[in-house]
Amino acid sequence: MRGNSWLSVILSIAALVCFAPGALAAPTQQIIQLKAADGRAVPALVTYPEGGPDTQAPVAIIHHGGPGGHPLRSLSAARWAADYFAGRGYITISIMSRIGRDVIDQPFGAQAADIKGAVDWASQLSHGPIVLVGHSSGSVSVTYYEATTQDPRVKAIVHFAPTFPGSLWMPTSMGRPRYDAVVARLKKLVADGKGDQPIYEDHHLAPPAPQDITYGYLMSAKVWLSWWGPDSKQNNLALFPNIRVPMLMISGDKDIFASRAYQEELKKAAVNSPRVDAIILDGGIPHEFVGAEVKAPALAYDWLAEVGIRPSPRIATHVVDMKLSAYDIRPGVIYEPADAGFRKPLAVMLMPDFADDVMLTPFDEIGPRLAKAGYTVLIPQDSGSGWPLYRSVAGTVSTNQRAWLKYLADQGHAQVAIVAHGQEGVMVPALLPPIAQGPSIAGVALIQPPGAPAAFAQDVLGAQPYAKALADADAAVKRGAGGTTMIIVPYRSNGRDPATHKWLNYMASSFLSYWGPSAPVAPVPALTAAGEPVLLIDADKGRFLSRDAQTSLAKGGVSSLWYDKVASPFDDPDRLAADLAKWLDALPKQPEFK
């Protein structure tokens, strides 16, 4: 099976079985075939919790040592680290890169295409952070990948036994005179156009390794030089300055390919990494970590948790229905921790922007993240969602949303926080009056908060077109055709709102309810008057309000967050979800379930 086929198989397992958060379940293993960036097949061992992979779990991509390494060998981190991480909620992908079998014609660095294939596949399987893990020369392989690509999906690197540069330890193993002679001979072959000619040069490992064992690699002349020559790129010291993510190094005290002093050199070289830690395991621990196959990955697991990468409680996703009438049944999507013990009493209702839909909203990335933080999250559909917006009226939408609040109360949530996106924020004040047997509103967050709808419509349509649209809509309503007369007005961007449409299209009665003089008012003053805790979040120039305008509203119970250098807060869903979770956690004490 190829990568995409295995993706569907693995996700189907995840959908059928639920893994209990925090359990140390025996991991499940599968051998799959990935595809490298250059189309080459990449065998891989995928290891994940017994109940199936969590599509929000962190992913560890593990590269074996080599040349000649193998991900199934019990002495490799590709096995023992994979088992440890997967038993605690990670998905691990231990690749057998091209340097494990075809090294004769694979120069150092070619394996980066295999790593990219694994990263690409991992990003389809999970939305969680990706960690690169390398053992022995695999440490240099993963460093080379990140140093040359600056892949933003990679959030940290773990090095087990990061080896000396090839151009350093090979002269030690061969002896300097012989090494220099081999390099000169191979360079001449390359210069003579014979760089693809296979060669074999043996060597002994440096003491204290047994000296009666001979090692060697069958490689072409130019490939040998790329691995062991004076200009080899197999050199973490040269690559570490280009790494911009946290890194951890772990070696044993009896490792003949690494040392305490070398790890300190590497630490100093990582000038652009936000955090670098080095650990030496005492007790006679060799390069293969014999005797530390649990301790070494446990240290790495804990360190990753310190830098913010950890498996979190699994989430459950439910499609639910809210019946308004026999023929008006609105779907909604609920995200919540699968284990009820992780659920917080407070529920969160995420209200998509005008014309967005429950399945087509940037909240689709925020809901699961908030559920990971322990919240039950509802994304509801109302009569204004998606294409029906043009024939809905604001009052009906508010009625729908109040029904959804009642739905959450019926599920046991005595308190709900509302998070509204864009123009949907104007609907929130209508939700504040108490609902019979409904929940109380703990607070309101407005993402890209709007101003007054009527003023916005006049801005983006132009004063004269807006006045004509009002007159036409009013006339249609007066002659009883408010629900059948379409008002179509050319839409122009105001320089802040990124117009994704060219026209403002509404039935006459709908147009007046959303954009006319009696349309909902600007939400922030109304919310402030109601005394609700309010959070405003926007970015860059501000979609509806400028930064100065939003800042001026931040007083009393209103707080404001502004994201620089991004067009929308949703451009950084991790940050947005974290900010919302922090705000939710700080809301007044939440009552327990009913």
mmCIF file of N, CA, C and O in Angstrom, residues 413-470:
data_model
loop_
_atom_site.group_PDB
_atom_site.id
_atom_site.type_symbol
_atom_site.label_atom_id
_atom_site.label_comp_id
_atom_site.label_asym_id
_atom_site.label_seq_id
_atom_site.Cartn_x
_atom_site.Cartn_y
_atom_site.Cartn_z
ATOM 1 N N HIS A 413 -24.787 22.098 30.844
ATOM 2 C CA HIS A 413 -23.877 23.238 30.963
ATOM 3 C C HIS A 413 -24.639 24.454 31.486
ATOM 4 O O HIS A 413 -25.442 25.055 30.777
ATOM 5 N N ALA A 414 -24.371 24.810 32.718
ATOM 6 C CA ALA A 414 -25.056 25.946 33.326
ATOM 7 C C ALA A 414 -24.463 27.275 32.892
ATOM 8 O O ALA A 414 -25.067 28.333 33.122
ATOM 9 N N GLN A 415 -23.290 27.252 32.283
ATOM 10 C CA GLN A 415 -22.626 28.486 31.886
ATOM 11 C C GLN A 415 -21.961 28.282 30.527
ATOM 12 O O GLN A 415 -21.350 27.244 30.271
ATOM 13 N N VAL A 416 -22.086 29.296 29.671
ATOM 14 C CA VAL A 416 -21.552 29.217 28.312
ATOM 15 C C VAL A 416 -20.795 30.507 28.008
ATOM 16 O O VAL A 416 -21.261 31.604 28.340
ATOM 17 N N ALA A 417 -19.645 30.369 27.385
ATOM 18 C CA ALA A 417 -18.930 31.522 26.841
ATOM 19 C C ALA A 417 -19.177 31.565 25.344
ATOM 20 O O ALA A 417 -19.210 30.527 24.676
ATOM 21 N N ILE A 418 -19.369 32.755 24.808
ATOM 22 C CA ILE A 418 -19.649 32.933 23.384
ATOM 23 C C ILE A 418 -18.426 33.530 22.708
ATOM 24 O O ILE A 418 -17.861 34.512 23.193
ATOM 25 N N VAL A 419 -18.028 32.925 21.596
ATOM 26 C CA VAL A 419 -16.940 33.458 20.777
ATOM 27 C C VAL A 419 -17.506 33.648 19.374
ATOM 28 O O VAL A 419 -17.910 32.678 18.721
ATOM 29 N N ALA A 420 -17.563 34.891 18.911
ATOM 30 C CA ALA A 420 -18.174 35.201 17.618
ATOM 31 C C ALA A 420 -17.130 35.758 16.669
ATOM 32 O O ALA A 420 -16.227 36.499 17.066
ATOM 33 N N HIS A 421 -17.265 35.393 15.403
ATOM 34 C CA HIS A 421 -16.318 35.840 14.379
ATOM 35 C C HIS A 421 -16.958 36.881 13.472
ATOM 36 O O HIS A 421 -18.058 36.686 12.950
ATOM 37 N N GLY A 422 -16.256 37.975 13.290
ATOM 38 C CA GLY A 422 -16.656 38.974 12.314
ATOM 39 C C GLY A 422 -18.032 39.553 12.571
ATOM 40 O O GLY A 422 -18.420 39.857 13.702
ATOM 41 N N GLN A 423 -18.806 39.696 11.490
ATOM 42 C CA GLN A 423 -20.116 40.343 11.590
ATOM 43 C C GLN A 423 -21.089 39.590 12.489
ATOM 44 O O GLN A 423 -22.065 40.161 12.970
ATOM 45 N N GLU A 424 -20.818 38.310 12.734
ATOM 46 C CA GLU A 424 -21.709 37.568 13.621
ATOM 47 C C GLU A 424 -21.718 38.173 15.024
ATOM 48 O O GLU A 424 -22.645 37.967 15.801
ATOM 49 N N GLY A 425 -20.677 38.947 15.321
ATOM 50 C CA GLY A 425 -20.619 39.591 16.630
ATOM 51 C C GLY A 425 -21.783 40.518 16.904
ATOM 52 O O GLY A 425 -22.148 40.747 18.070
ATOM 53 N N VAL A 426 -22.392 41.071 15.850
ATOM 54 C CA VAL A 426 -23.510 41.992 16.078
ATOM 55 C C VAL A 426 -24.737 41.261 16.617
ATOM 56 O O VAL A 426 -25.664 41.887 17.137
ATOM 57 N N MET A 427 -24.751 39.927 16.486
ATOM 58 C CA MET A 427 -25.899 39.160 16.958
ATOM 59 C C MET A 427 -25.809 38.854 18.446
ATOM 60 O O MET A 427 -26.805 38.450 19.057
ATOM 61 N N VAL A 428 -24.636 39.036 19.036
ATOM 62 C CA VAL A 428 -24.425 38.573 20.412
ATOM 63 C C VAL A 428 -25.263 39.322 21.441
ATOM 64 O O VAL A 428 -25.819 38.692 22.354
ATOM 65 N N PRO A 429 -25.384 40.671 21.380
ATOM 66 C CA PRO A 429 -26.162 41.349 22.437
ATOM 67 C C PRO A 429 -27.571 40.790 22.602
ATOM 68 O O PRO A 429 -28.105 40.787 23.718
ATOM 69 N N ALA A 430 -28.165 40.307 21.511
ATOM 70 C CA ALA A 430 -29.523 39.764 21.605
ATOM 71 C C ALA A 430 -29.568 38.460 22.389
ATOM 72 O O ALA A 430 -30.653 37.988 22.753
ATOM 73 N N LEU A 431 -28.390 37.854 22.642
ATOM 74 C CA LEU A 431 -28.353 36.579 23.355
ATOM 75 C C LEU A 431 -28.200 36.751 24.859
ATOM 76 O O LEU A 431 -28.237 35.773 25.603
ATOM 77 N N LEU A 432 -27.988 37.975 25.312
ATOM 78 C CA LEU A 432 -27.675 38.189 26.718
ATOM 79 C C LEU A 432 -28.882 38.134 27.650
ATOM 80 O O LEU A 432 -28.741 37.705 28.800
ATOM 81 N N PRO A 433 -30.073 38.590 27.249
ATOM 82 C CA PRO A 433 -31.201 38.459 28.188
ATOM 83 C C PRO A 433 -31.371 37.005 28.599
ATOM 84 O O PRO A 433 -31.239 36.098 27.774
ATOM 85 N N PRO A 434 -31.645 36.762 29.868
ATOM 86 C CA PRO A 434 -31.734 35.376 30.357
ATOM 87 C C PRO A 434 -32.747 34.552 29.574
ATOM 88 O O PRO A 434 -33.819 35.026 29.192
ATOM 89 N N ILE A 435 -32.388 33.301 29.318
ATOM 90 C CA ILE A 435 -33.271 32.359 28.649
ATOM 91 C C ILE A 435 -33.888 31.459 29.719
ATOM 92 O O ILE A 435 -33.177 30.980 30.612
ATOM 93 N N ALA A 436 -35.175 31.219 29.633
ATOM 94 C CA ALA A 436 -35.829 30.343 30.605
ATOM 95 C C ALA A 436 -35.147 28.984 30.603
ATOM 96 O O ALA A 436 -35.029 28.341 29.553
ATOM 97 N N GLN A 437 -34.677 28.570 31.773
ATOM 98 C CA GLN A 437 -33.974 27.297 31.936
ATOM 99 C C GLN A 437 -32.738 27.209 31.034
ATOM 100 O O GLN A 437 -32.299 26.120 30.672
ATOM 101 N N GLY A 438 -32.202 28.362 30.682
ATOM 102 C CA GLY A 438 -31.012 28.383 29.842
ATOM 103 C C GLY A 438 -29.766 28.649 30.664
ATOM 104 O O GLY A 438 -29.826 28.858 31.874
ATOM 105 N N PRO A 439 -28.605 28.682 29.996
ATOM 106 C CA PRO A 439 -27.356 28.911 30.720
ATOM 107 C C PRO A 439 -27.107 30.395 30.933
ATOM 108 O O PRO A 439 -27.683 31.251 30.248
ATOM 109 N N SER A 440 -26.241 30.714 31.867
ATOM 110 C CA SER A 440 -25.778 32.089 31.989
ATOM 111 C C SER A 440 -24.596 32.283 31.051
ATOM 112 O O SER A 440 -23.919 31.331 30.685
ATOM 113 N N ILE A 441 -24.355 33.520 30.634
ATOM 114 C CA ILE A 441 -23.257 33.829 29.728
ATOM 115 C C ILE A 441 -22.054 34.259 30.568
ATOM 116 O O ILE A 441 -22.104 35.251 31.288
ATOM 117 N N ALA A 442 -20.978 33.483 30.458
ATOM 118 C CA ALA A 442 -19.785 33.740 31.269
ATOM 119 C C ALA A 442 -18.958 34.888 30.709
ATOM 120 O O ALA A 442 -18.275 35.598 31.457
ATOM 121 N N GLY A 443 -18.979 35.068 29.406
ATOM 122 C CA GLY A 443 -18.191 36.112 28.767
ATOM 123 C C GLY A 443 -18.328 36.012 27.266
ATOM 124 O O GLY A 443 -18.851 35.023 26.732
ATOM 125 N N VAL A 444 -17.868 37.044 26.579
ATOM 126 C CA VAL A 444 -17.992 37.111 25.118
ATOM 127 C C VAL A 444 -16.643 37.499 24.524
ATOM 128 O O VAL A 444 -16.021 38.473 24.963
ATOM 129 N N ALA A 445 -16.186 36.738 23.553
ATOM 130 C CA ALA A 445 -14.982 37.084 22.797
ATOM 131 C C ALA A 445 -15.394 37.369 21.360
ATOM 132 O O ALA A 445 -16.153 36.606 20.752
ATOM 133 N N LEU A 446 -14.904 38.485 20.822
ATOM 134 C CA LEU A 446 -15.196 38.870 19.442
ATOM 135 C C LEU A 446 -13.891 38.844 18.659
ATOM 136 O O LEU A 446 -12.952 39.581 18.966
ATOM 137 N N ILE A 447 -13.832 37.983 17.655
ATOM 138 C CA ILE A 447 -12.652 37.886 16.800
ATOM 139 C C ILE A 447 -12.926 38.697 15.537
ATOM 140 O O ILE A 447 -13.924 38.483 14.859
ATOM 141 N N GLN A 448 -12.034 39.641 15.246
ATOM 142 C CA GLN A 448 -12.249 40.634 14.192
ATOM 143 C C GLN A 448 -13.586 41.348 14.456
ATOM 144 O O GLN A 448 -14.523 41.278 13.666
ATOM 145 N N PRO A 449 -13.684 42.043 15.591
ATOM 146 C CA PRO A 449 -14.958 42.639 16.017
ATOM 147 C C PRO A 449 -15.464 43.679 15.036
ATOM 148 O O PRO A 449 -14.695 44.489 14.519
ATOM 149 N N PRO A 450 -16.761 43.676 14.780
ATOM 150 C CA PRO A 450 -17.344 44.633 13.834
ATOM 151 C C PRO A 450 -17.801 45.906 14.515
ATOM 152 O O PRO A 450 -17.916 45.983 15.738
ATOM 153 N N GLY A 451 -18.079 46.903 13.702
ATOM 154 C CA GLY A 451 -18.746 48.113 14.186
ATOM 155 C C GLY A 451 -20.223 48.000 13.888
ATOM 156 O O GLY A 451 -20.776 46.903 13.775
ATOM 157 N N ALA A 452 -20.879 49.127 13.720
ATOM 158 C CA ALA A 452 -22.302 49.123 13.412
ATOM 159 C C ALA A 452 -22.518 48.637 11.980
ATOM 160 O O ALA A 452 -21.883 49.139 11.047
ATOM 161 N N PRO A 453 -23.389 47.637 11.750
ATOM 162 C CA PRO A 453 -23.588 47.100 10.403
ATOM 163 C C PRO A 453 -24.017 48.147 9.375
ATOM 164 O O PRO A 453 -23.544 48.131 8.236
ATOM 165 N N ALA A 454 -24.912 49.058 9.760
ATOM 166 C CA ALA A 454 -25.389 50.052 8.792
ATOM 167 C C ALA A 454 -24.235 50.939 8.316
ATOM 168 O O ALA A 454 -24.113 51.246 7.125
ATOM 169 N N ALA A 455 -23.383 51.347 9.244
ATOM 170 C CA ALA A 455 -22.237 52.176 8.867
ATOM 171 C C ALA A 455 -21.273 51.403 7.989
ATOM 172 O O ALA A 455 -20.700 51.941 7.027
ATOM 173 N N PHE A 456 -21.078 50.113 8.285
ATOM 174 C CA PHE A 456 -20.183 49.281 7.477
ATOM 175 C C PHE A 456 -20.727 49.139 6.058
ATOM 176 O O PHE A 456 -19.987 49.263 5.077
ATOM 177 N N ALA A 457 -22.034 48.887 5.931
ATOM 178 C CA ALA A 457 -22.630 48.721 4.610
ATOM 179 C C ALA A 457 -22.484 49.997 3.788
ATOM 180 O O ALA A 457 -22.169 49.954 2.586
ATOM 181 N N GLN A 458 -22.694 51.127 4.403
ATOM 182 C CA GLN A 458 -22.544 52.398 3.679
ATOM 183 C C GLN A 458 -21.098 52.580 3.227
ATOM 184 O O GLN A 458 -20.829 53.097 2.136
ATOM 185 N N ASP A 459 -20.148 52.114 4.066
ATOM 186 C CA ASP A 459 -18.726 52.247 3.743
ATOM 187 C C ASP A 459 -18.355 51.403 2.536
ATOM 188 O O ASP A 459 -17.678 51.858 1.610
ATOM 189 N N VAL A 460 -18.782 50.128 2.531
ATOM 190 C CA VAL A 460 -18.328 49.216 1.474
ATOM 191 C C VAL A 460 -19.180 49.295 0.207
ATOM 192 O O VAL A 460 -18.746 48.831 -0.852
ATOM 193 N N LEU A 461 -20.371 49.865 0.306
ATOM 194 C CA LEU A 461 -21.213 49.988 -0.885
ATOM 195 C C LEU A 461 -21.124 51.379 -1.504
ATOM 196 O O LEU A 461 -21.334 51.538 -2.710
ATOM 197 N N GLY A 462 -20.802 52.365 -0.687
ATOM 198 C CA GLY A 462 -20.826 53.750 -1.142
ATOM 199 C C GLY A 462 -22.135 54.383 -0.712
ATOM 200 O O GLY A 462 -23.186 53.717 -0.660
ATOM 201 N N ALA A 463 -22.110 55.670 -0.409
ATOM 202 C CA ALA A 463 -23.273 56.342 0.163
ATOM 203 C C ALA A 463 -24.483 56.282 -0.773
ATOM 204 O O ALA A 463 -25.598 55.952 -0.347
ATOM 205 N N GLN A 464 -24.279 56.619 -2.060
ATOM 206 C CA GLN A 464 -25.423 56.642 -2.973
ATOM 207 C C GLN A 464 -25.977 55.240 -3.264
ATOM 208 O O GLN A 464 -27.196 55.034 -3.193
ATOM 209 N N PRO A 465 -25.100 54.244 -3.594
ATOM 210 C CA PRO A 465 -25.645 52.895 -3.802
ATOM 211 C C PRO A 465 -26.345 52.344 -2.558
ATOM 212 O O PRO A 465 -27.363 51.648 -2.671
ATOM 213 N N TYR A 466 -25.814 52.689 -1.388
ATOM 214 C CA TYR A 466 -26.438 52.204 -0.151
ATOM 215 C C TYR A 466 -27.821 52.839 0.017
ATOM 216 O O TYR A 466 -28.800 52.145 0.336
ATOM 217 N N ALA A 467 -27.928 54.137 -0.229
ATOM 218 C CA ALA A 467 -29.221 54.822 -0.090
ATOM 219 C C ALA A 467 -30.233 54.248 -1.067
ATOM 220 O O ALA A 467 -31.413 54.043 -0.719
ATOM 221 N N LYS A 468 -29.794 53.960 -2.294
ATOM 222 C CA LYS A 468 -30.716 53.396 -3.298
ATOM 223 C C LYS A 468 -31.160 51.990 -2.885
ATOM 224 O O LYS A 468 -32.333 51.621 -3.031
ATOM 225 N N ALA A 469 -30.204 51.181 -2.355
ATOM 226 C CA ALA A 469 -30.550 49.833 -1.927
ATOM 227 C C ALA A 469 -31.567 49.880 -0.790
ATOM 228 O O ALA A 469 -32.521 49.086 -0.757
ATOM 229 N N LEU A 470 -31.413 50.826 0.121
ATOM 230 C CA LEU A 470 -32.370 50.970 1.213
ATOM 231 C C LEU A 470 -33.754 51.318 0.678
ATOM 232 O O LEU A 470 -34.775 50.743 1.106
#
